[in-house]
Structure formats: C-alpha cells, structure tokens
Short mmCIF file of C-alpha atoms in Angstrom, two decimals:
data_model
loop_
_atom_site.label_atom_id
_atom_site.label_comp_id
_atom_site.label_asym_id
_atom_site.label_seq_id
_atom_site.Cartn_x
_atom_site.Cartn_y
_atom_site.Cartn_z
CA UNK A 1 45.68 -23.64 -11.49
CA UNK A 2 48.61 -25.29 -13.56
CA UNK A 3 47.96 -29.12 -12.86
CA UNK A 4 51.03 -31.76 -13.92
CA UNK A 5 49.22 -34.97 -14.34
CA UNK A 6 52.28 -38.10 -14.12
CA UNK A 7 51.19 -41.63 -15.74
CA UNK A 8 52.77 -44.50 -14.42
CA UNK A 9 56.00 -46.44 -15.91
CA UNK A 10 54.90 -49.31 -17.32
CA UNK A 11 56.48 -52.26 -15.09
CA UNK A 12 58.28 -49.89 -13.71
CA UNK A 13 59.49 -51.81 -11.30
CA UNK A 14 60.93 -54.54 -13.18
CA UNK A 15 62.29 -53.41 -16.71
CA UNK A 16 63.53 -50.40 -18.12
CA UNK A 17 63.20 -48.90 -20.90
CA UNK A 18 59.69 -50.08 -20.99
CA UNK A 19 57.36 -49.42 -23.95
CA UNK A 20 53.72 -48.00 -23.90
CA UNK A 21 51.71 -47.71 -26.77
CA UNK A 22 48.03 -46.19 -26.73
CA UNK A 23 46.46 -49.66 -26.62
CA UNK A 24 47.78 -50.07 -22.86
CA UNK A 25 47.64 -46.11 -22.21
CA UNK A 26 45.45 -45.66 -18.57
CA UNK A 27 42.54 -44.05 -20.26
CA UNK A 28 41.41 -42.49 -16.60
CA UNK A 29 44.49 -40.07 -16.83
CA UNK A 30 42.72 -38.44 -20.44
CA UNK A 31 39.50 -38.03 -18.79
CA UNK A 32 41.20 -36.12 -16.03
CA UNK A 33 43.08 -34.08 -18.13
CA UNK A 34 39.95 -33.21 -20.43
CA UNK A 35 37.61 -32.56 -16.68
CA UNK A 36 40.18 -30.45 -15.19
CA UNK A 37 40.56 -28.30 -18.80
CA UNK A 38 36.91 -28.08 -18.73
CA UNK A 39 36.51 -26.12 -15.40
CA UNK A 40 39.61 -23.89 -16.72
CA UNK A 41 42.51 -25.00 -15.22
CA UNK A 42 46.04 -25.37 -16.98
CA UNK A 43 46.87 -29.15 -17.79
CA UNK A 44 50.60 -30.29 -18.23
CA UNK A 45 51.25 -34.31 -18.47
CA UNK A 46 53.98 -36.55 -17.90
CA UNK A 47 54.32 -39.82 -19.74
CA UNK A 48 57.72 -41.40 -18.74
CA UNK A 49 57.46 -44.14 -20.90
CA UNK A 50 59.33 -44.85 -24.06
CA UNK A 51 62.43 -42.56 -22.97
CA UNK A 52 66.08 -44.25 -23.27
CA UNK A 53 69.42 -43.11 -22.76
CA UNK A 54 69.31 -44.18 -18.80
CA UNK A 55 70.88 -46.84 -16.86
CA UNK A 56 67.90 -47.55 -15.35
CA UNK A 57 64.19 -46.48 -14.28
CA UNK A 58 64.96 -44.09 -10.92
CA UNK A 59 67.21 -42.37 -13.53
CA UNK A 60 65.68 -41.30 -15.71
CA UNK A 61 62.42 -40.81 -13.74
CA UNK A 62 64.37 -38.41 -12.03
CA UNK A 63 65.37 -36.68 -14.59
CA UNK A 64 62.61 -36.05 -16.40
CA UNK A 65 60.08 -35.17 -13.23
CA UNK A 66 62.71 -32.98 -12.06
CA UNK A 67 63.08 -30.98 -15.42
CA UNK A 68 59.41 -30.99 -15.94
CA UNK A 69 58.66 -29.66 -12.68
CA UNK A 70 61.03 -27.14 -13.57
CA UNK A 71 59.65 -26.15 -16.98
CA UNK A 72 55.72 -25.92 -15.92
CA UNK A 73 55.64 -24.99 -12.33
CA UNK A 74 52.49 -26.88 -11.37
CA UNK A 75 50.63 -25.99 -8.29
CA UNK A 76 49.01 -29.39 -7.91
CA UNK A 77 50.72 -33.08 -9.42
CA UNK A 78 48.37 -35.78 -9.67
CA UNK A 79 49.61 -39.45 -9.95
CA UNK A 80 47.51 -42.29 -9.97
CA UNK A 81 47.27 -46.25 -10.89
CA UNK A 82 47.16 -50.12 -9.42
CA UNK A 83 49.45 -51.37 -6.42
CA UNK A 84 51.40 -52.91 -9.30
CA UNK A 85 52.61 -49.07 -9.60
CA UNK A 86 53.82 -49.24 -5.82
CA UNK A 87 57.33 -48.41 -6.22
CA UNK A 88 56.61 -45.99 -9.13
CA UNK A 89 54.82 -44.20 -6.86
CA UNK A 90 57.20 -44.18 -3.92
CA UNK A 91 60.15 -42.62 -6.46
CA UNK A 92 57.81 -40.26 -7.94
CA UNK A 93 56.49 -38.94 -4.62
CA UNK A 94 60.27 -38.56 -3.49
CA UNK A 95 61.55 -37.11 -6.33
CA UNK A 96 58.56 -34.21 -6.11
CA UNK A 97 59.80 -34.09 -2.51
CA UNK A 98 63.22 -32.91 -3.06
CA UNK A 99 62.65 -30.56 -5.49
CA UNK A 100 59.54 -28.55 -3.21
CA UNK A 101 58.17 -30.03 0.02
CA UNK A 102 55.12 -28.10 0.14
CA UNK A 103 53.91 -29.39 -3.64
CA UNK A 104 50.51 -30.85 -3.27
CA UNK A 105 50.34 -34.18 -4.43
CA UNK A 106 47.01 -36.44 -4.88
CA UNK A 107 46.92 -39.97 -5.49
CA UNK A 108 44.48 -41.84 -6.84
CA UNK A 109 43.33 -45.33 -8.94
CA UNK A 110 42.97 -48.45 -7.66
CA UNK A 111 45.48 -48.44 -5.33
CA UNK A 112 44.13 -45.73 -2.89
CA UNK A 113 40.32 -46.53 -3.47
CA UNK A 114 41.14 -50.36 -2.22
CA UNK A 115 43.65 -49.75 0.04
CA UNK A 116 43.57 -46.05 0.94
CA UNK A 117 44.84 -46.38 4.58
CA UNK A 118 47.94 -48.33 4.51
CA UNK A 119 48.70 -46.44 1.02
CA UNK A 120 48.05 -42.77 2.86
CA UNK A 121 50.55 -44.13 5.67
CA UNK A 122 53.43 -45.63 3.60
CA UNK A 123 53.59 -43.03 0.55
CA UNK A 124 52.46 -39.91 2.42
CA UNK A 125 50.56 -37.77 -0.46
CA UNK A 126 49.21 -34.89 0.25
CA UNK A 127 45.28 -35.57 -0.58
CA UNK A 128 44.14 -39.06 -2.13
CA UNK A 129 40.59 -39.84 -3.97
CA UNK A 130 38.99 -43.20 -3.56
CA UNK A 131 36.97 -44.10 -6.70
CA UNK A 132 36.16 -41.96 -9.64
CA UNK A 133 38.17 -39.18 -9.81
CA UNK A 134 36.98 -36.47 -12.38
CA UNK A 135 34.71 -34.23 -10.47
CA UNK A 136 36.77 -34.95 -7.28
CA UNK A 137 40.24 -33.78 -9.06
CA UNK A 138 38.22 -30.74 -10.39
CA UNK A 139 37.01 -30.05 -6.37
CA UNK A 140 40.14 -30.30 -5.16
CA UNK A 141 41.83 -28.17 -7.65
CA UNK A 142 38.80 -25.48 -7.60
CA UNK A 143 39.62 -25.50 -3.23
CA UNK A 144 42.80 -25.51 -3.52
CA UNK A 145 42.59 -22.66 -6.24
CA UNK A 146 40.69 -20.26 -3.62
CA UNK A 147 41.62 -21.68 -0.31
CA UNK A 148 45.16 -20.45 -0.12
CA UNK A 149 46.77 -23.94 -1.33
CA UNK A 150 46.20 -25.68 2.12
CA UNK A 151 42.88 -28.21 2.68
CA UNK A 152 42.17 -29.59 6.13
CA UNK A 153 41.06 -33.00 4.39
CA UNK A 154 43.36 -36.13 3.19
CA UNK A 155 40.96 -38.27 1.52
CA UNK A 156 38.06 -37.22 -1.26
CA UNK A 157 35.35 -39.84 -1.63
CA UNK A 158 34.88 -39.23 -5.75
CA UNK A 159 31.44 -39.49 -6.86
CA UNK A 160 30.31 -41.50 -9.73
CA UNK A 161 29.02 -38.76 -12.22
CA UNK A 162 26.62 -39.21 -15.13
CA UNK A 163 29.11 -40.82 -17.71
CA UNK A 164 28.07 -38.79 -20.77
CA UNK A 165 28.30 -35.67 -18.76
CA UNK A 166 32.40 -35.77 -18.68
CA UNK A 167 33.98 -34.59 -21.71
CA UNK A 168 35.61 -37.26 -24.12
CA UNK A 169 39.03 -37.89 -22.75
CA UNK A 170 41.65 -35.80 -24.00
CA UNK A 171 45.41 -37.61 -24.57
CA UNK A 172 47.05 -34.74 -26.17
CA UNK A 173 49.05 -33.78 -22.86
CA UNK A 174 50.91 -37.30 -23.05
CA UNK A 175 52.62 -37.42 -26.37
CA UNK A 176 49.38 -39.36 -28.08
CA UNK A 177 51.11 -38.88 -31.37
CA UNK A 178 54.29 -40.26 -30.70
CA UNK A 179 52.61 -43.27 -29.23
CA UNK A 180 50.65 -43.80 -32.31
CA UNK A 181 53.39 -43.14 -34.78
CA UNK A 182 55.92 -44.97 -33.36
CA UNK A 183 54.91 -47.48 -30.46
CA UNK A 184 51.65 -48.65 -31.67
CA UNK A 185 53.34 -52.20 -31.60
CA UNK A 186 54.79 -51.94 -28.17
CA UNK A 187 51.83 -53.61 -26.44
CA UNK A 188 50.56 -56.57 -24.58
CA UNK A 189 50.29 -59.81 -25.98
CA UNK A 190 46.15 -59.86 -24.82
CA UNK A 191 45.83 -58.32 -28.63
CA UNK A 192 46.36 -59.40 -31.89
CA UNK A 193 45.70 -57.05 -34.71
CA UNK A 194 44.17 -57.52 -38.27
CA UNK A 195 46.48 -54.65 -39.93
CA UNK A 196 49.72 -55.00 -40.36
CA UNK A 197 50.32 -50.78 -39.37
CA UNK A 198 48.59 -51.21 -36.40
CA UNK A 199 47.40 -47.82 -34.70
CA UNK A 200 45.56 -49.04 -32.32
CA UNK A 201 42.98 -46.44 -30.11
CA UNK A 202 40.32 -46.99 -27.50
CA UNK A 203 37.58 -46.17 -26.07
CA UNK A 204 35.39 -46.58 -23.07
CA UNK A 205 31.65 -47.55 -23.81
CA UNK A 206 30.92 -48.36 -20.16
CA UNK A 207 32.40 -48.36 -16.58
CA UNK A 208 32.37 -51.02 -13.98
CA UNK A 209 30.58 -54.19 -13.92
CA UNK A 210 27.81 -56.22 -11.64
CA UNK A 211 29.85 -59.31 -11.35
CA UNK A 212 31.94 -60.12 -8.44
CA UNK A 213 34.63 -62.72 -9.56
CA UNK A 214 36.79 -63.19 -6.68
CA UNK A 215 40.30 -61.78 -8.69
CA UNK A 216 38.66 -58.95 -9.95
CA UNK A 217 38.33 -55.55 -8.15
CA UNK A 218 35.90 -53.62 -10.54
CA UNK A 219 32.49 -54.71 -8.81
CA UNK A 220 32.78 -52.35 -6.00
CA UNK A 221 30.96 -49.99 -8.85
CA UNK A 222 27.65 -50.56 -10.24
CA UNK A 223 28.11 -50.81 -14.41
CA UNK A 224 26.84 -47.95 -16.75
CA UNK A 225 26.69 -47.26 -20.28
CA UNK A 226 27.26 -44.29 -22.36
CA UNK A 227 25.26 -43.30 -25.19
CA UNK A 228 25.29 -44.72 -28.56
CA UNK A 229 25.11 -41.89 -30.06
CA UNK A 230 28.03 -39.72 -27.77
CA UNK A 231 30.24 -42.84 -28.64
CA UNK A 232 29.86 -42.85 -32.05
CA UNK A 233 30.59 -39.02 -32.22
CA UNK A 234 33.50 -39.96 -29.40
CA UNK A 235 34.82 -42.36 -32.52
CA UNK A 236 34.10 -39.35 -35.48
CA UNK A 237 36.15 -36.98 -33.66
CA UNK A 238 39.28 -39.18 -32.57
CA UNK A 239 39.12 -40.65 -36.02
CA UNK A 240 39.74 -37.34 -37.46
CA UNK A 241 42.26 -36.39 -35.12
CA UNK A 242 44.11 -39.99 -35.25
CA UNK A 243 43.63 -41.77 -37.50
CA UNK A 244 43.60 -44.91 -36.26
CA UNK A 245 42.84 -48.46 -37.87
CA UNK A 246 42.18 -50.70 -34.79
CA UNK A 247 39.31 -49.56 -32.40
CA UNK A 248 39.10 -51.41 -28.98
CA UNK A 249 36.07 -51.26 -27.43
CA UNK A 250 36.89 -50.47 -23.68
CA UNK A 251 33.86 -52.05 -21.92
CA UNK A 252 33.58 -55.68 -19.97
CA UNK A 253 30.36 -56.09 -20.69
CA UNK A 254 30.21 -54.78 -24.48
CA UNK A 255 27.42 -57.25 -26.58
CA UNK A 256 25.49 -58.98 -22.96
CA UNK A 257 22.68 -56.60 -24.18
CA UNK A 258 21.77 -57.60 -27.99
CA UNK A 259 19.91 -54.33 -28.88
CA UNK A 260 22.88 -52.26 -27.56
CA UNK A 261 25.06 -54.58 -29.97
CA UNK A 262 22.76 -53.95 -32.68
CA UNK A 263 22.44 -50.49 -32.31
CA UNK A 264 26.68 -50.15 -32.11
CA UNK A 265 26.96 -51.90 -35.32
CA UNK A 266 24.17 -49.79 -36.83
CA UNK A 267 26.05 -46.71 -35.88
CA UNK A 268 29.62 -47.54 -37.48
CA UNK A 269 28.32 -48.60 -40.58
CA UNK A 270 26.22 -45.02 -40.94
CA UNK A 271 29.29 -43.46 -39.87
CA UNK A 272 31.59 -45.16 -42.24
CA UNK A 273 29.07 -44.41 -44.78
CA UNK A 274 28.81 -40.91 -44.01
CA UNK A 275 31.92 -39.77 -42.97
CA UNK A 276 34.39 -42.63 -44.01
CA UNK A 277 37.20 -44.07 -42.00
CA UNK A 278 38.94 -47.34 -42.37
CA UNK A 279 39.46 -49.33 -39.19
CA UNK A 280 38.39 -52.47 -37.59
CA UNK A 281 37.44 -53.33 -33.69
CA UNK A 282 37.88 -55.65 -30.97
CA UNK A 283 35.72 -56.01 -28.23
CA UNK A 284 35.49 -57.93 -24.46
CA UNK A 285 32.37 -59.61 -23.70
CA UNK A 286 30.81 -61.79 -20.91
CA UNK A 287 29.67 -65.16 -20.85
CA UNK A 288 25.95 -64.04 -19.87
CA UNK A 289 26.07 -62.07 -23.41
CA UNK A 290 24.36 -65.21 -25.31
CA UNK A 291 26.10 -64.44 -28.59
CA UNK A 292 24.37 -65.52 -31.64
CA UNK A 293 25.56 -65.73 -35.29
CA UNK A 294 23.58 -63.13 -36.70
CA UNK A 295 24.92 -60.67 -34.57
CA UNK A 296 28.22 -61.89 -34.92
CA UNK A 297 28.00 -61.64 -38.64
CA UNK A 298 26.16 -57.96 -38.31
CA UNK A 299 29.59 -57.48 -36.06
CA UNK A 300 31.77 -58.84 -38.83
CA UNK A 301 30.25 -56.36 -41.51
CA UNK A 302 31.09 -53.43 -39.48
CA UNK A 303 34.68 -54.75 -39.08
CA UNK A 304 34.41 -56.29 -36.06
CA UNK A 305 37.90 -58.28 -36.07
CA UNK A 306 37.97 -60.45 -32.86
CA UNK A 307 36.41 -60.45 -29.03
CA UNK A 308 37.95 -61.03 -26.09
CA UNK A 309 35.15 -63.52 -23.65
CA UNK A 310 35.59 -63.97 -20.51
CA UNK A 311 36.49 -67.65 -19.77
CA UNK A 312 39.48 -67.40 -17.39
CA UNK A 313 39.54 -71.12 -16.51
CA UNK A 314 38.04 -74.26 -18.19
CA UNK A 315 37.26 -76.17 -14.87
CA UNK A 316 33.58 -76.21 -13.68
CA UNK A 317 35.62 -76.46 -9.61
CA UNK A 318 37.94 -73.65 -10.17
CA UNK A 319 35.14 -71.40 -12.54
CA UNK A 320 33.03 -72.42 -9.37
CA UNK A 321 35.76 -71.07 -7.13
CA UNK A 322 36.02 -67.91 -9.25
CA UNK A 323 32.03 -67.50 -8.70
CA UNK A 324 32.11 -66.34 -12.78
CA UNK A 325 28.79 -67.42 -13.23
CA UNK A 326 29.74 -69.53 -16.50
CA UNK A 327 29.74 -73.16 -17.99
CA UNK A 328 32.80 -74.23 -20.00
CA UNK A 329 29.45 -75.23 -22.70
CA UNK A 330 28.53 -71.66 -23.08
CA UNK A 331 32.34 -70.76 -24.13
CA UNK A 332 32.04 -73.99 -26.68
CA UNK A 333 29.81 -72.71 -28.31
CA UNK A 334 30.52 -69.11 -28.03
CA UNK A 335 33.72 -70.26 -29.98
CA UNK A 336 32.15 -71.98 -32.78
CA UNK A 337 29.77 -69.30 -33.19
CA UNK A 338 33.02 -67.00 -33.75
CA UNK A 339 34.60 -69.76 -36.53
CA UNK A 340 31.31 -69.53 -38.49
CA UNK A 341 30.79 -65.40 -38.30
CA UNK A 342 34.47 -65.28 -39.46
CA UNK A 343 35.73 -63.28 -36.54
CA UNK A 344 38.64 -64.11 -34.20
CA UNK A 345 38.23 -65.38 -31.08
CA UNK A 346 40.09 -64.51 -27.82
CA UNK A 347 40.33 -65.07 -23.99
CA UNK A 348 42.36 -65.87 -20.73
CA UNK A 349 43.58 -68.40 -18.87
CA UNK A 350 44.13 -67.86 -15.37
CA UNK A 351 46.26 -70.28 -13.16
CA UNK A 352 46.41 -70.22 -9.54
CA UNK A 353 43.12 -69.73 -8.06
CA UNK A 354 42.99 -71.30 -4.48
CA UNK A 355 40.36 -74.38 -5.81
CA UNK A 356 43.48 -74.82 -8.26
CA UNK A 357 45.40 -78.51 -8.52
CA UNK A 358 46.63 -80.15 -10.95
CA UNK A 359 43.87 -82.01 -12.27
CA UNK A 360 42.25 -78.59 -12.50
CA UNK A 361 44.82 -77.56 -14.25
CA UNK A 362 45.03 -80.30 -16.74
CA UNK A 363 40.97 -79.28 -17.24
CA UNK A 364 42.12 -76.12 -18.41
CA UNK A 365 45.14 -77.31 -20.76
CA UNK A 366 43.00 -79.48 -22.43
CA UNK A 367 40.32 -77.24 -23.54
CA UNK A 368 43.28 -75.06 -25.01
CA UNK A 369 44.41 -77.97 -26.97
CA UNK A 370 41.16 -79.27 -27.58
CA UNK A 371 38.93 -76.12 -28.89
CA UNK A 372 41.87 -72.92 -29.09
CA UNK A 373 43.88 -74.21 -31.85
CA UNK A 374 42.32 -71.15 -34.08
CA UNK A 375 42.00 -68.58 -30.87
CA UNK A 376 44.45 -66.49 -28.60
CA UNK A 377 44.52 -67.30 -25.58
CA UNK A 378 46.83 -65.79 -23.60
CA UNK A 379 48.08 -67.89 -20.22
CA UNK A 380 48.90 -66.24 -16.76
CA UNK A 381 49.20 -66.68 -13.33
CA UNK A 382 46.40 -65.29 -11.04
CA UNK A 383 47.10 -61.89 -9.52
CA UNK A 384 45.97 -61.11 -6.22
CA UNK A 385 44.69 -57.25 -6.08
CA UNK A 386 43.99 -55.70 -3.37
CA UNK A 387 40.18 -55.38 -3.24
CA UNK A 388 39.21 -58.64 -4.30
CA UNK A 389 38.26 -61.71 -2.66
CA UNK A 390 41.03 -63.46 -3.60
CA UNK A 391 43.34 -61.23 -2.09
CA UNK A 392 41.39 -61.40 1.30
CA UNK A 393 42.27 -65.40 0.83
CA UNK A 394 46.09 -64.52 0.42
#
C-alpha cells in the first residue's frame, strides 16, 4: 500500500513561510514511516515547511498536497500532531477532499488521543488512533490492504509496543537533508548550541513520563526506556548518515536514574573512541534526578554541552499548584552544580498557572535575576492542552 505521511506546518496558523529545522522535526512521523516500511508498504512524506513563493499558508499548502497527491497516488494519507495544528488539519483534510472523496485519511497525535470525539466530529477523518501509533498505522494499513479499502471502525486504540522492538525512525521521506544543510538554525529559542554550524539531530531515549503536572499531557503513558546499547547503535548509524554535531537527547526523564547516566556516558566515549564522530549533547532532566558533580563532569567529558531541568516556576504556591513535585532548593543547587561541571544550564519559566498573582510572579522574576544570569531560560505563558488538568480548570 502507497502511504503519504503529511507533517504539520509549523505555526501554521499564524505565520507563513515558517521554518523547521530537524531540532523541532515531530520525531513520531519517522518512526511511522520506518514501521510502515518495515511490514512492506510504500512510504511517501510531505513536509510543507520551509517552501516560499506563496502569499500565504492555504496557498501553498494547496499546492503542494494537491501536486503530491498527484505525483504518488497514495491509498492511505496519514496526518497527525497537537490541537495547536487545528487549522492545519482542517485545510489539509479539505484540500485531500477535493481532489478524491473516498481517500482514507487517519489522524492521529495528541490531538485525537485527548480529544478524539469532538476532533472525529469537527474534522471528519476517515479512521483516527488514540495513543501510540506504529503498530496501529501498520494494522490499519495491513486491513485496509486486504479488506477492499473500506473498515467498519473509526477509532484504533494504539498499543504501547516494546520500544526497542520498532525500528529506529527513518526521516529520509521528509527532506532530512535539506533540513540539516540549510535550516539547522531555524529553530526554537528552548536551545542554544555550542557550535557555531549547528546540525542539530535527536533522538528518543525514552517515552512518556510518571509525573502528572497539571499543564502537561504526557502522563496518560507509563515511562519506558530503550536500551543503552540500541541507542548508542541508533547514534552510530545516524552519525554516519548525518553527520551531525549537536545530539539532543529526546527523553524527560534522561539522568533521574544515575547508573543509566553512567552507563550513557560510558557508551559515547567507547563509541567516539571506536568509531569517531565529533558532536556534543543536550539533555532534559527532572528535578527528582539528584544530579551530582561527578556525573556532571563524567557528562562534560563525553561532550555533554548543557541540560534542560525542569523548573517551570520559582514559587513554592504556584510549583505547589503545578503538583511538580520540586523545591526551588533542589534547582539552586542543581544550578551550581552545572557552573562547577562546566556545562550550561537551561530551563522554563511558565506564567499563568491558575495559583498565579503577582507576587507569584515577582517569586519567579527574581530567581531569574537572582541565580540565571549564566543560564537560558526561556519565558512563556502557560498553555492549556487538552488532556491536562489545567485545561479541565479553563
């Protein structure tokens, strides 16, 4: 079965032309592509992101859906992504529309598996999957394959498969090198790189995560790890392919388990050793990850570059509020731990939680001003999801 797999447009909905480099890429879209190739389907992608020429988004997403309808013929178009993606995924859906109304279409991501019935109602896809969506996406194709093109289901409840039994995620269908070569710097401003070429690349360590802060959406899934050693060979063969010099590490929980930490750091410096490759890495930790400085420093001699801890707020009423589980002592420290290893600190600052006033907020401000002068910290304004608590609250 040819499958056309359509990323979204990055704020789609409020600039054009929009830039994506790999750093931002949705990483979920590369393990489909690589699931679906696996059980022997064709696998076409779309990434209409970093096109110009058009006076606006509905444009050129027009355009270039249309034409690459046209050009590969799919027999199944998958789009999938966060209710940010909303009117992305209206225009897509009606542009597919008008050029074949029986096209199957399945949506998936975060919008469907929080929201699935109001989302099934207003977009109208054909089939949507609610939570993990590799083997589910390979079902569907496989029935669709040998059931005429016609299921008598809407929504497939994906199942959470062994992590290291899905093949590494392959990006080659979405113009990987032409996001690497020439939009490696067209990113958010959550990173800051330690080469001035930046190429940055990811990848996933983990999925999910046992915490329930009330903005976040992710605990609905239990967390769990890959293998050490399928990541490091994950890293050999993208390095090889790639080439690239910054490595996030696409976990929320990377370093709360010290032997795992150990055992990461172990494994780049053999491979550095044995293979080569010159490139340094960023990771995202958690508060309960009780950092100390001889892992930092073990971090820093493998080229770790910076982490990314979750503070999010630096008032014990609104952190309360959050229910992060933290004390604005532990991210003290956590950042003087990081001046003394020699590797850069980073985190969030979220505004607008409903314990929020301005007292709160002046907590917050003054820890920036206080302890950040050497860290990024990136400000924003709280973003209610649907599928959190906080959204419930709304």
């Amino acid at each position: 079965m040819r499958v056309l797999l359509v990323i979204p447009t990055f704020k789609y909905a409020t600039n054009y032309p929009e830039f994506l480099s790999l750093s931002d890429f949705p990483t979920g879209f590369a393990y489909l592509a690589s699931s679906l190739k696996q059980a022997g389907h064709q696998v076409y992608g779309l990434n209409p992101n970093n096109i110009v020429g058009y006076v606006n988004a509905e444009t050129m997403l027009k355009d270039v859906l249309t034409k690459k309808i046209a050009e590969v013929k799919p027999e199944l178009i998958g789009l999938g992504g966060l209710a940010t993606d909303y009117k992305f995924f209206k225009d897509a859906i009606g542009v597919i529309r008008g050029v074949d109304l029986k096209l199957p279409i399945v949506l998936g991501g975060q919008i469907v598996t929080n929201d699935a019935e109001d989302v099934f109602n207003l977009l109208k896809p054909d089939y949507m999957i609610k939570g993990d969506g590799e083997l589910a996406i390979v079902e569907l194709a496989n029935r669709l394959l040998h059931e005429n093109g016609t299921l008598d289901v809407r929504t497939i409840e994906g199942e959470s498969a062994l992590i290291d039994s899905i093949p590494f995620p392959d990006y080659e269908p979405f113009g990987v090198k032409d996001m690497m070569d020439n939009y490696s710097q067209a990113t958010r401003l959550l990173y800051r790189y330690s080469r001035t070429d930046p190429r940055p690349f990811g990848i996933v360590t983990a999925r999910g995560c046992p915490f329930s802060c009330t903005f976040c959406v992710d605990h609905q899934r239990g967390y769990r790890e890959r293998d050490i050693g399928a990541i490091m060979e994950e890293i050999r063969v993208s390095y090889e392919k790639y080439h690239f010099n910054i490595l996030l590490i696409l976990d929320e929980l990377f370093a709360v388990n010290k032997r795992r930490m150990t055992e990461f750091c172990g494994g780049i410096l053999a491979g550095k050793q044995k293979y080569g490759g010159d490139f340094d890495w960023m990771f995202q930790t958690h508060a309960s990850a009780k950092l100390d400085l001889e892992t930092l420093k073990l971090a820093k001699t493998a080229g770790c570059s910076l982490f990314s801890y979750g503070l999010e707020s630096a008032s014990p009423i609104v952190l309360k509020s959050m229910n992060k589980k933290i004390k604005v002592e532990q991210v003290v420290e956590a950042i003087h731990l990081a001046e003394e290893a020699g590797v850069g600190f980073s985190a969030n600052l979220i505004f607008g939680d409903p314990a929020e006033t301005q007292e709160t907020m002046a907590e917050s401000l003054s820890f920036w001003m206080t302890y950040c002068k050497s860290a990024f910290i990136f400000l924003a304004n709280l973003a209610p999801y649907p599928g959190s608590a906080v959204f419930e609250a709304c």
